[in-house]
Amino acid sequence: MLFSLILENEAGDQIDMTATANQYMTSRVEGLNPPTGTISTSSYAGMDGSYLNNAFIEKRNVVISFEMRGVGVEARRHQLYKEVKPSRYIKIYYATAGIDLFAEGYVESCEVQNFEMLTIGQISILCPDIYWYSTTSVMAYYSHITGAFTFPFPTGSNPEAFILGKYNTQNMMSIVNDGDEIGFTLVIEALEDARSPTLYYRVFFFLWYNIFLFLN
């Protein structure tokens, strides 16, 4: 499978871990799958089975194994140490033919085996935020004012003023979230007389949000 794997530190310096065989050639990446869940249960007293206390995912651990070939291995090793420092922030860009994602975390370790026939190394990154995010935001825009610019311009023989826009209260818009998690960010721009907008599910249950309301 063809893929791209780029690491970016807090200063914006990037290292392409899939550039060529003469630079950093990634041989294995662990932690791309959903992280292991932590399940806490307690046994019933004198009964079969147990009950669930809680279930959660603690963190994501991305482990990158790579090889270094060709000339200039020493210089590239020091470059790696300079840009991928333990305990420092790191951003992981991962892309294939169908996805283009990033995750953020902190470098746990960056080790290179110097005394082997083949110079190999491993980078371990801990991501407190367990999710992969798309590199491009998906935005759905809906305006309550429908454009209705018409011609001709008003004249003496045609005193009717032309319409710049009109309010439309009948249109509906469906927003589909294709991600793994539920939810979206809603930003509403409204006039000053707009107060406390209410959203509904299709089945007419109340849906409460922290809504960003910008008044024009």
Short mmCIF file of C-alpha atoms in Angstrom, two decimals:
data_model
loop_
_atom_site.label_atom_id
_atom_site.label_comp_id
_atom_site.label_asym_id
_atom_site.label_seq_id
_atom_site.Cartn_x
_atom_site.Cartn_y
_atom_site.Cartn_z
CA MET A 1 0.00 0.00 0.00
CA LEU A 2 1.37 3.39 -0.97
CA PHE A 3 1.26 5.93 1.83
CA SER A 4 2.87 9.15 3.01
CA LEU A 5 4.07 9.72 6.58
CA ILE A 6 5.42 13.12 7.61
CA LEU A 7 6.41 14.32 11.09
CA GLU A 8 6.26 18.01 11.98
CA ASN A 9 7.60 19.53 15.20
CA GLU A 10 6.37 22.61 17.03
CA ALA A 11 8.66 24.87 14.99
CA GLY A 12 7.10 23.67 11.73
CA ASP A 13 10.14 21.62 10.64
CA GLN A 14 9.12 18.48 8.77
CA ILE A 15 10.71 15.09 8.14
CA ASP A 16 9.27 12.87 5.43
CA MET A 17 9.54 9.31 6.73
CA THR A 18 8.61 7.87 3.34
CA ALA A 19 10.80 9.97 1.05
CA THR A 20 13.27 7.52 -0.51
CA ALA A 21 15.21 4.45 0.49
CA ASN A 22 18.32 6.64 0.86
CA GLN A 23 16.71 8.78 3.58
CA TYR A 24 14.12 7.43 6.03
CA MET A 25 12.28 4.33 4.84
CA THR A 26 9.36 3.40 7.08
CA SER A 27 9.04 -0.36 7.47
CA ARG A 28 6.18 -0.55 9.98
CA VAL A 29 3.66 1.78 11.64
CA GLU A 30 1.69 0.69 14.69
CA GLY A 31 -1.14 2.65 16.24
CA LEU A 32 -3.11 3.48 13.10
CA ASN A 33 -5.99 1.27 14.17
CA PRO A 34 -8.48 2.31 16.88
CA PRO A 35 -6.69 2.21 20.26
CA THR A 36 -7.35 -0.49 22.80
CA GLY A 37 -10.19 0.34 25.17
CA THR A 38 -9.89 0.21 28.95
CA ILE A 39 -12.84 -1.70 30.44
CA SER A 40 -13.51 -1.61 34.19
CA THR A 41 -15.94 -4.17 35.62
CA SER A 42 -16.94 -5.46 39.05
CA SER A 43 -18.21 -8.91 39.98
CA TYR A 44 -21.64 -9.51 41.42
CA ALA A 45 -21.75 -10.93 44.92
CA GLY A 46 -22.74 -14.59 44.67
CA MET A 47 -23.85 -14.30 41.04
CA ASP A 48 -22.46 -15.13 37.65
CA GLY A 49 -21.16 -12.34 35.46
CA SER A 50 -20.13 -8.80 36.25
CA TYR A 51 -21.31 -5.26 35.66
CA LEU A 52 -19.65 -2.44 33.81
CA ASN A 53 -18.17 0.44 35.80
CA ASN A 54 -16.84 2.45 32.89
CA ALA A 55 -15.22 2.08 29.50
CA PHE A 56 -12.89 4.56 27.86
CA ILE A 57 -9.84 4.95 25.63
CA GLU A 58 -6.83 6.37 27.42
CA LYS A 59 -4.41 7.38 24.65
CA ARG A 60 -3.07 6.43 21.23
CA ASN A 61 0.46 5.11 20.85
CA VAL A 62 1.92 5.50 17.36
CA VAL A 63 5.16 3.53 16.87
CA ILE A 64 7.12 4.13 13.67
CA SER A 65 9.85 1.65 12.70
CA PHE A 66 12.21 2.76 9.94
CA GLU A 67 15.47 2.02 8.16
CA MET A 68 18.28 4.32 7.04
CA ARG A 69 20.31 3.40 3.97
CA GLY A 70 22.82 4.98 1.63
CA VAL A 71 25.36 7.66 2.44
CA GLY A 72 25.02 10.43 4.99
CA VAL A 73 23.36 8.21 7.60
CA GLU A 74 25.16 10.01 10.43
CA ALA A 75 23.95 13.45 9.31
CA ARG A 76 20.37 12.24 8.89
CA ARG A 77 20.46 10.62 12.32
CA HIS A 78 21.44 13.92 13.93
CA GLN A 79 18.78 15.72 11.92
CA LEU A 80 16.22 13.27 13.29
CA TYR A 81 17.41 13.90 16.86
CA LYS A 82 17.18 17.64 16.29
CA GLU A 83 13.62 17.66 14.97
CA VAL A 84 12.04 14.72 16.82
CA LYS A 85 12.87 15.35 20.47
CA PRO A 86 11.52 13.27 23.38
CA SER A 87 8.78 14.96 25.44
CA ARG A 88 8.21 17.55 22.69
CA TYR A 89 5.12 18.18 20.58
CA ILE A 90 4.87 16.39 17.24
CA LYS A 91 2.28 16.33 14.48
CA ILE A 92 1.81 13.22 12.36
CA TYR A 93 0.55 13.52 8.79
CA TYR A 94 -0.65 10.24 7.31
CA ALA A 95 -2.10 9.94 3.81
CA THR A 96 -3.10 7.15 1.44
CA ALA A 97 -5.07 7.11 -1.79
CA GLY A 98 -8.33 7.49 0.15
CA ILE A 99 -7.53 9.49 3.30
CA ASP A 100 -5.46 12.50 4.33
CA LEU A 101 -5.26 12.81 8.13
CA PHE A 102 -3.23 14.17 11.00
CA ALA A 103 -2.84 13.43 14.70
CA GLU A 104 -1.07 15.37 17.44
CA GLY A 105 0.99 14.01 20.29
CA TYR A 106 4.30 14.02 22.14
CA VAL A 107 7.46 12.09 21.41
CA GLU A 108 8.03 9.34 23.94
CA SER A 109 11.29 8.08 22.45
CA CYS A 110 13.43 8.31 19.31
CA GLU A 111 16.02 5.55 19.10
CA VAL A 112 18.42 4.56 16.32
CA GLN A 113 20.53 1.38 16.35
CA ASN A 114 24.00 2.54 15.34
CA PHE A 115 25.99 -0.71 15.59
CA GLU A 116 23.97 -2.99 13.35
CA MET A 117 24.63 -4.02 9.76
CA LEU A 118 21.46 -2.15 8.79
CA THR A 119 20.78 1.12 10.57
CA ILE A 120 17.28 0.87 11.97
CA GLY A 121 15.31 3.05 14.34
CA GLN A 122 12.00 3.48 16.12
CA ILE A 123 9.96 6.51 17.14
CA SER A 124 7.24 6.21 19.77
CA ILE A 125 4.61 8.95 19.97
CA LEU A 126 1.90 9.22 22.62
CA CYS A 127 -1.28 11.03 21.58
CA PRO A 128 -3.52 12.13 24.49
CA ASP A 129 -6.08 13.13 21.85
CA ILE A 130 -6.84 9.72 20.37
CA TYR A 131 -8.48 10.87 17.13
CA TRP A 132 -7.21 11.32 13.60
CA TYR A 133 -8.46 14.52 12.00
CA SER A 134 -8.93 15.36 8.35
CA THR A 135 -6.40 17.87 7.02
CA THR A 136 -9.25 19.73 5.29
CA SER A 137 -12.31 20.98 7.16
CA VAL A 138 -15.70 20.03 5.77
CA MET A 139 -18.01 23.06 5.88
CA ALA A 140 -21.67 23.27 5.00
CA TYR A 141 -22.95 26.80 4.40
CA TYR A 142 -26.61 27.75 4.48
CA SER A 143 -28.03 31.24 4.18
CA HIS A 144 -31.51 32.26 5.31
CA ILE A 145 -31.52 34.96 2.64
CA THR A 146 -31.97 33.72 -0.91
CA GLY A 147 -30.46 35.86 -3.62
CA ALA A 148 -33.04 37.38 -5.97
CA PHE A 149 -31.30 40.08 -7.95
CA THR A 150 -33.46 41.03 -10.92
CA PHE A 151 -33.38 43.33 -13.92
CA PRO A 152 -34.20 45.88 -15.21
CA PHE A 153 -33.31 48.62 -12.76
CA PRO A 154 -36.18 50.85 -11.66
CA THR A 155 -36.92 53.71 -14.01
CA GLY A 156 -39.61 56.33 -14.37
CA SER A 157 -41.79 53.96 -16.36
CA ASN A 158 -41.04 51.05 -13.99
CA PRO A 159 -41.10 52.39 -10.41
CA GLU A 160 -40.84 48.95 -8.82
CA ALA A 161 -37.59 48.63 -6.87
CA PHE A 162 -35.42 45.71 -7.79
CA ILE A 163 -34.97 42.98 -5.15
CA LEU A 164 -31.52 42.35 -3.73
CA GLY A 165 -32.58 39.36 -1.66
CA LYS A 166 -35.51 37.79 0.08
CA TYR A 167 -36.11 35.79 3.23
CA ASN A 168 -36.88 32.13 2.75
CA THR A 169 -38.18 30.06 5.66
CA GLN A 170 -39.11 26.92 3.73
CA ASN A 171 -35.73 25.54 2.69
CA MET A 172 -34.26 22.66 4.70
CA MET A 173 -30.67 21.47 4.81
CA SER A 174 -29.36 18.04 5.79
CA ILE A 175 -25.86 17.75 7.26
CA VAL A 176 -24.29 14.28 7.26
CA ASN A 177 -21.28 13.57 9.47
CA ASP A 178 -19.16 10.86 7.82
CA GLY A 179 -16.67 10.75 10.70
CA ASP A 180 -16.39 8.13 13.42
CA GLU A 181 -17.63 10.41 16.20
CA ILE A 182 -20.98 12.13 16.62
CA GLY A 183 -21.28 15.90 16.49
CA PHE A 184 -20.34 19.04 14.61
CA THR A 185 -19.62 22.71 15.21
CA LEU A 186 -22.45 25.08 14.41
CA VAL A 187 -21.86 28.79 13.83
CA ILE A 188 -24.89 31.05 13.33
CA GLU A 189 -24.75 34.62 12.09
CA ALA A 190 -27.95 36.48 12.91
CA LEU A 191 -29.46 39.90 13.45
CA GLU A 192 -29.50 41.45 16.89
CA ASP A 193 -33.11 40.48 17.54
CA ALA A 194 -32.28 36.74 17.25
CA ARG A 195 -32.34 35.05 20.64
CA SER A 196 -31.77 31.47 21.82
CA PRO A 197 -32.05 29.43 18.62
CA THR A 198 -33.41 25.90 19.13
CA LEU A 199 -32.45 22.86 17.08
CA TYR A 200 -34.47 19.67 16.72
CA TYR A 201 -33.76 16.13 15.72
CA ARG A 202 -35.78 14.79 12.82
CA VAL A 203 -37.81 12.88 15.41
CA PHE A 204 -38.55 16.19 17.18
CA PHE A 205 -36.54 15.68 20.35
CA PHE A 206 -34.82 18.74 21.73
CA LEU A 207 -31.15 18.97 20.90
CA TRP A 208 -29.04 21.24 23.07
CA TYR A 209 -25.75 22.67 21.83
CA ASN A 210 -23.12 25.16 22.77
CA ILE A 211 -23.93 27.44 19.85
CA PHE A 212 -21.64 30.18 18.54
CA LEU A 213 -23.95 33.08 17.72
CA PHE A 214 -22.51 36.08 15.89
CA LEU A 215 -24.71 39.14 15.65
CA ASN A 216 -24.42 41.38 12.62
#
